[in-house]
Coordinates of C-alpha atoms in Angstrom, one line a residue:
X10 CA 0.0 -0.1 -0.1
X11 CA 1.3 3.7 -0.9
X12 CA 2.5 5.7 1.9
X13 CA 0.4 8.5 2.8
X14 CA 2.0 11.7 3.9
X15 CA 1.9 11.4 7.5
X16 CA 3.4 7.8 7.1
X17 CA 6.1 9.2 4.7
X18 CA 7.2 11.7 7.0
X19 CA 7.2 9.3 9.8
X20 CA 9.4 6.8 8.0
X21 CA 11.8 9.7 7.3
X22 CA 12.1 10.4 10.9
X23 CA 12.8 6.7 11.9
X24 CA 15.5 6.8 9.2
X25 CA 17.1 10.0 10.8
X26 CA 16.4 8.6 14.5
X27 CA 14.2 11.9 15.3
X28 CA 10.4 12.3 15.9
X29 CA 10.1 16.2 15.7
X30 CA 7.6 15.4 12.9
X31 CA 6.9 19.1 11.8
X32 CA 10.4 20.1 11.2
X33 CA 11.0 16.7 9.5
X34 CA 8.1 17.5 7.6
X35 CA 9.5 20.9 6.4
X36 CA 13.0 19.2 5.7
X37 CA 11.3 16.9 3.6
X38 CA 9.4 19.0 1.3
X39 CA 12.6 21.3 0.9
X40 CA 14.6 18.0 -0.1
X41 CA 11.8 17.6 -2.5
X42 CA 11.4 21.3 -4.0
X43 CA 15.2 21.0 -4.1
X44 CA 15.4 17.7 -6.3
X45 CA 12.0 19.2 -8.3
X46 CA 13.9 21.8 -9.6
X47 CA 17.0 20.0 -10.7
X48 CA 15.3 17.7 -13.2
X49 CA 13.1 17.8 -16.0
X50 CA 9.6 17.4 -16.6
X51 CA 9.5 14.1 -16.9
X52 CA 11.6 13.7 -13.4
X53 CA 8.9 15.9 -11.7
X54 CA 6.0 14.3 -13.2
X55 CA 6.9 10.8 -12.0
X56 CA 7.9 12.0 -8.7
X57 CA 4.5 13.8 -8.2
X58 CA 2.6 10.8 -9.5
X59 CA 4.4 8.5 -6.6
X60 CA 4.3 10.9 -3.7
X61 CA 1.4 11.4 -1.4
X62 CA -1.2 13.9 -2.3
X63 CA 0.3 16.7 -0.4
X64 CA 4.0 16.5 -1.1
X65 CA 3.1 15.7 -4.7
X66 CA 1.7 19.2 -4.9
X67 CA 5.1 20.5 -3.5
X68 CA 6.5 18.9 -6.5
X69 CA 4.5 19.9 -9.2
X70 CA 4.7 23.5 -8.3
X71 CA 8.4 23.3 -8.7
X72 CA 9.0 24.2 -12.1
X73 CA 11.7 27.1 -12.1
X74 CA 14.8 25.4 -12.3
X75 CA 18.0 26.4 -10.7
X76 CA 21.1 27.7 -12.3
X77 CA 23.8 25.5 -10.4
X78 CA 22.2 21.9 -10.2
X79 CA 25.2 20.6 -8.2
X80 CA 25.4 18.7 -4.9
X81 CA 26.9 21.5 -2.8
X82 CA 24.1 23.9 -4.1
X83 CA 21.2 21.3 -3.4
X84 CA 22.7 20.8 0.3
X85 CA 23.2 24.6 1.1
X86 CA 19.3 25.5 0.0
X87 CA 17.4 22.9 1.3
X88 CA 17.9 22.2 4.8
X89 CA 17.3 24.8 7.8
X90 CA 20.7 24.3 9.4
X91 CA 23.6 26.5 8.7
X92 CA 25.8 26.1 5.5
X93 CA 28.7 25.2 7.6
X94 CA 27.0 22.0 9.0
X95 CA 26.1 20.2 5.7
X96 CA 26.0 16.7 7.4
X97 CA 22.4 17.2 8.9
X98 CA 21.2 18.2 4.9
X99 CA 23.1 15.3 3.6
X100 CA 21.5 13.1 6.2
X101 CA 17.8 14.3 5.5
X102 CA 18.5 14.3 2.3
X103 CA 19.6 10.4 2.2
X104 CA 16.6 9.9 4.4
X105 CA 14.2 11.2 1.9
X106 CA 15.6 10.1 -1.1
X107 CA 16.5 6.6 -0.1
X108 CA 12.8 6.1 1.1
X109 CA 11.8 7.2 -2.5
X110 CA 14.4 4.4 -3.7
X111 CA 12.7 2.1 -1.7
X112 CA 9.1 2.9 -2.0
X113 CA 8.9 4.2 -5.6
X114 CA 11.7 2.7 -7.6
X115 CA 10.6 3.5 -10.8
X116 CA 10.2 7.2 -9.9
X117 CA 13.8 7.1 -8.3
X118 CA 15.4 5.6 -11.1
X119 CA 14.2 8.7 -13.3
X120 CA 15.2 11.0 -10.9
X121 CA 18.6 9.5 -10.5
X122 CA 19.0 9.5 -14.5
X123 CA 18.3 13.1 -14.6
X124 CA 20.4 14.5 -11.2
X125 CA 24.2 14.8 -11.6
X126 CA 26.1 11.7 -10.8
X127 CA 27.3 13.1 -7.5
X128 CA 23.8 12.7 -6.2
X129 CA 24.0 8.9 -6.3
X130 CA 24.7 8.3 -2.7
X131 CA 21.8 10.4 -1.5
X132 CA 19.4 7.5 -2.7
X133 CA 21.0 4.8 -0.4
X134 CA 20.0 4.8 3.3
X135 CA 22.1 7.2 5.6
X136 CA 24.2 5.7 7.9
X137 CA 23.8 5.0 11.6
X138 CA 24.2 6.4 14.2
X139 CA 22.6 10.0 12.9
X140 CA 24.8 13.1 13.3
X141 CA 24.5 14.5 17.0
X142 CA 22.6 17.3 18.1
X143 CA 25.2 19.7 17.0
X144 CA 23.9 19.3 13.6
X145 CA 20.5 18.5 14.7
X146 CA 20.0 22.0 15.7
X147 CA 21.3 25.7 14.6
X148 CA 23.8 27.2 17.2
X149 CA 22.7 30.0 19.0
X150 CA 25.2 32.3 16.8
X151 CA 23.2 30.9 13.6
X152 CA 20.9 33.7 12.0
X153 CA 17.5 32.8 13.0
X154 CA 14.7 31.9 10.6
X155 CA 12.7 35.0 9.6
X156 CA 9.4 35.3 12.0
X157 CA 6.3 34.5 10.4
X158 CA 4.2 38.0 9.5
X159 CA 0.8 38.6 10.8
X160 CA -2.5 38.8 8.5
X161 CA -2.1 42.7 9.4
X162 CA 1.6 42.8 8.3
X163 CA 1.1 41.1 5.0
X164 CA -1.8 43.3 3.9
X165 CA 0.1 46.4 4.9
X166 CA 3.3 45.3 2.9
X167 CA 1.0 44.4 0.1
X168 CA -0.1 47.8 -0.2
X169 CA 3.5 48.7 -1.5
X170 CA 3.4 45.7 -3.7
X171 CA 1.0 46.3 -6.7
X172 CA -0.3 43.3 -8.3
X173 CA 0.5 41.4 -5.3
X174 CA -2.1 39.3 -3.4
X175 CA -2.6 37.0 -0.6
X176 CA -2.5 36.3 3.4
X177 CA -0.2 35.4 6.1
X178 CA 0.1 31.9 4.3
X179 CA 1.0 32.5 0.8
X180 CA 1.3 35.9 -1.6
X181 CA 1.0 35.6 -5.3
X182 CA 1.1 37.5 -8.6
X183 CA -0.1 36.7 -11.9
X184 CA 1.5 38.5 -15.0
X185 CA 1.1 38.0 -18.9
X186 CA 4.4 38.3 -20.2
X187 CA 5.2 38.8 -23.9
X188 CA 7.2 35.4 -25.1
X189 CA 10.1 37.5 -26.3
X190 CA 11.0 38.8 -22.6
X191 CA 9.9 35.5 -20.7
X192 CA 13.6 33.9 -20.7
X193 CA 15.5 37.1 -19.8
X194 CA 12.7 37.7 -16.9
X195 CA 13.4 34.2 -15.5
X196 CA 17.0 34.5 -15.9
X197 CA 17.3 37.6 -13.8
X198 CA 14.6 36.3 -11.1
X199 CA 16.7 32.9 -10.9
X200 CA 19.6 35.1 -10.0
X201 CA 18.3 37.2 -7.5
X202 CA 16.6 33.7 -5.8
X203 CA 20.2 32.3 -5.9
X204 CA 21.5 35.7 -4.1
X205 CA 18.7 35.6 -1.4
X206 CA 18.9 32.0 -1.1
X207 CA 15.0 32.0 -1.2
X208 CA 12.9 31.1 -4.0
X209 CA 9.6 31.4 -5.8
X210 CA 7.2 28.8 -6.7
X211 CA 6.1 29.5 -10.4
X212 CA 2.9 28.4 -12.0
X213 CA 1.9 28.6 -15.5
X214 CA -1.6 28.6 -16.8
X215 CA -3.9 30.2 -19.6
X216 CA -4.1 33.5 -17.4
X217 CA -0.5 33.9 -17.2
X218 CA 2.6 33.5 -15.1
X219 CA 1.9 33.4 -11.6
X220 CA 4.7 33.7 -8.6
X221 CA 4.1 32.1 -5.3
X222 CA 6.0 32.9 -2.3
X223 CA 6.0 31.5 1.3
X224 CA 8.8 30.7 3.4
X225 CA 8.6 26.7 3.8
X226 CA 10.4 26.6 7.3
X227 CA 7.8 29.0 8.5
X228 CA 4.6 27.3 7.0
X229 CA 3.8 31.2 6.0
X230 CA 5.0 34.8 4.6
X231 CA 8.0 36.6 6.3
X232 CA 10.3 39.3 5.3
X233 CA 11.9 37.3 3.1
X234 CA 8.8 36.7 0.8
X235 CA 7.9 40.5 1.0
X236 CA 11.6 41.5 -0.1
X237 CA 11.8 38.7 -3.1
X238 CA 8.2 39.9 -4.1
X239 CA 9.4 43.1 -4.4
X240 CA 12.7 42.5 -6.4
X241 CA 10.4 40.2 -8.8
X242 CA 8.2 43.2 -9.5
X243 CA 11.2 45.3 -10.0
X244 CA 12.7 42.8 -12.5
X245 CA 9.0 42.7 -14.3
X246 CA 8.0 46.1 -14.2
X247 CA 12.0 46.8 -15.5
X248 CA 11.4 44.8 -18.7

């Protein structure tokens, strides 16, 4: 029987020897987002078809590719731990991807074929014992995760961001872009995202291109999203 979302997160937690399921779920989503942005349409589709519904939606929405598909970039952006403690990021990534390899081998095969070769070891179960608490929790000197904004704070910020709508959970802007400028805009936005280490979910439909923002580690909108929204608007308006 296929795993449900809670069962998937619990299985990841067992592999890393922890039971703080809320954090594990955020980290698993980050791993899936990072993978989805480093594979093509076929890889994303096969992964989305295999995963539980809630996690499949995270993958399906991750359509903007990264400039640097390498392993170091992946580990630096998928985990909430500081960059100088990569063992936690690698350990969680191995837990998630090895579970996919066991539960959804066809999807895992497609992912391994599309990802750089250096990702291969991540599809094997993580070693035991898991990293110590130093790797599992950010030290007191680490920059804090941005605080979630209240509905009133988001509404106030949106007053300064024409075209953006939303609430404390998500903000979005939909634009209809001329075909001749799409690549330029997406390239410029991708560079800003890499600079900020923060990314938008991009959706394409008949209404145009929608940029959807929230901070996954918080489950809602933070100052990071407001700043990225402003910079996306600057790029769109400039072009």
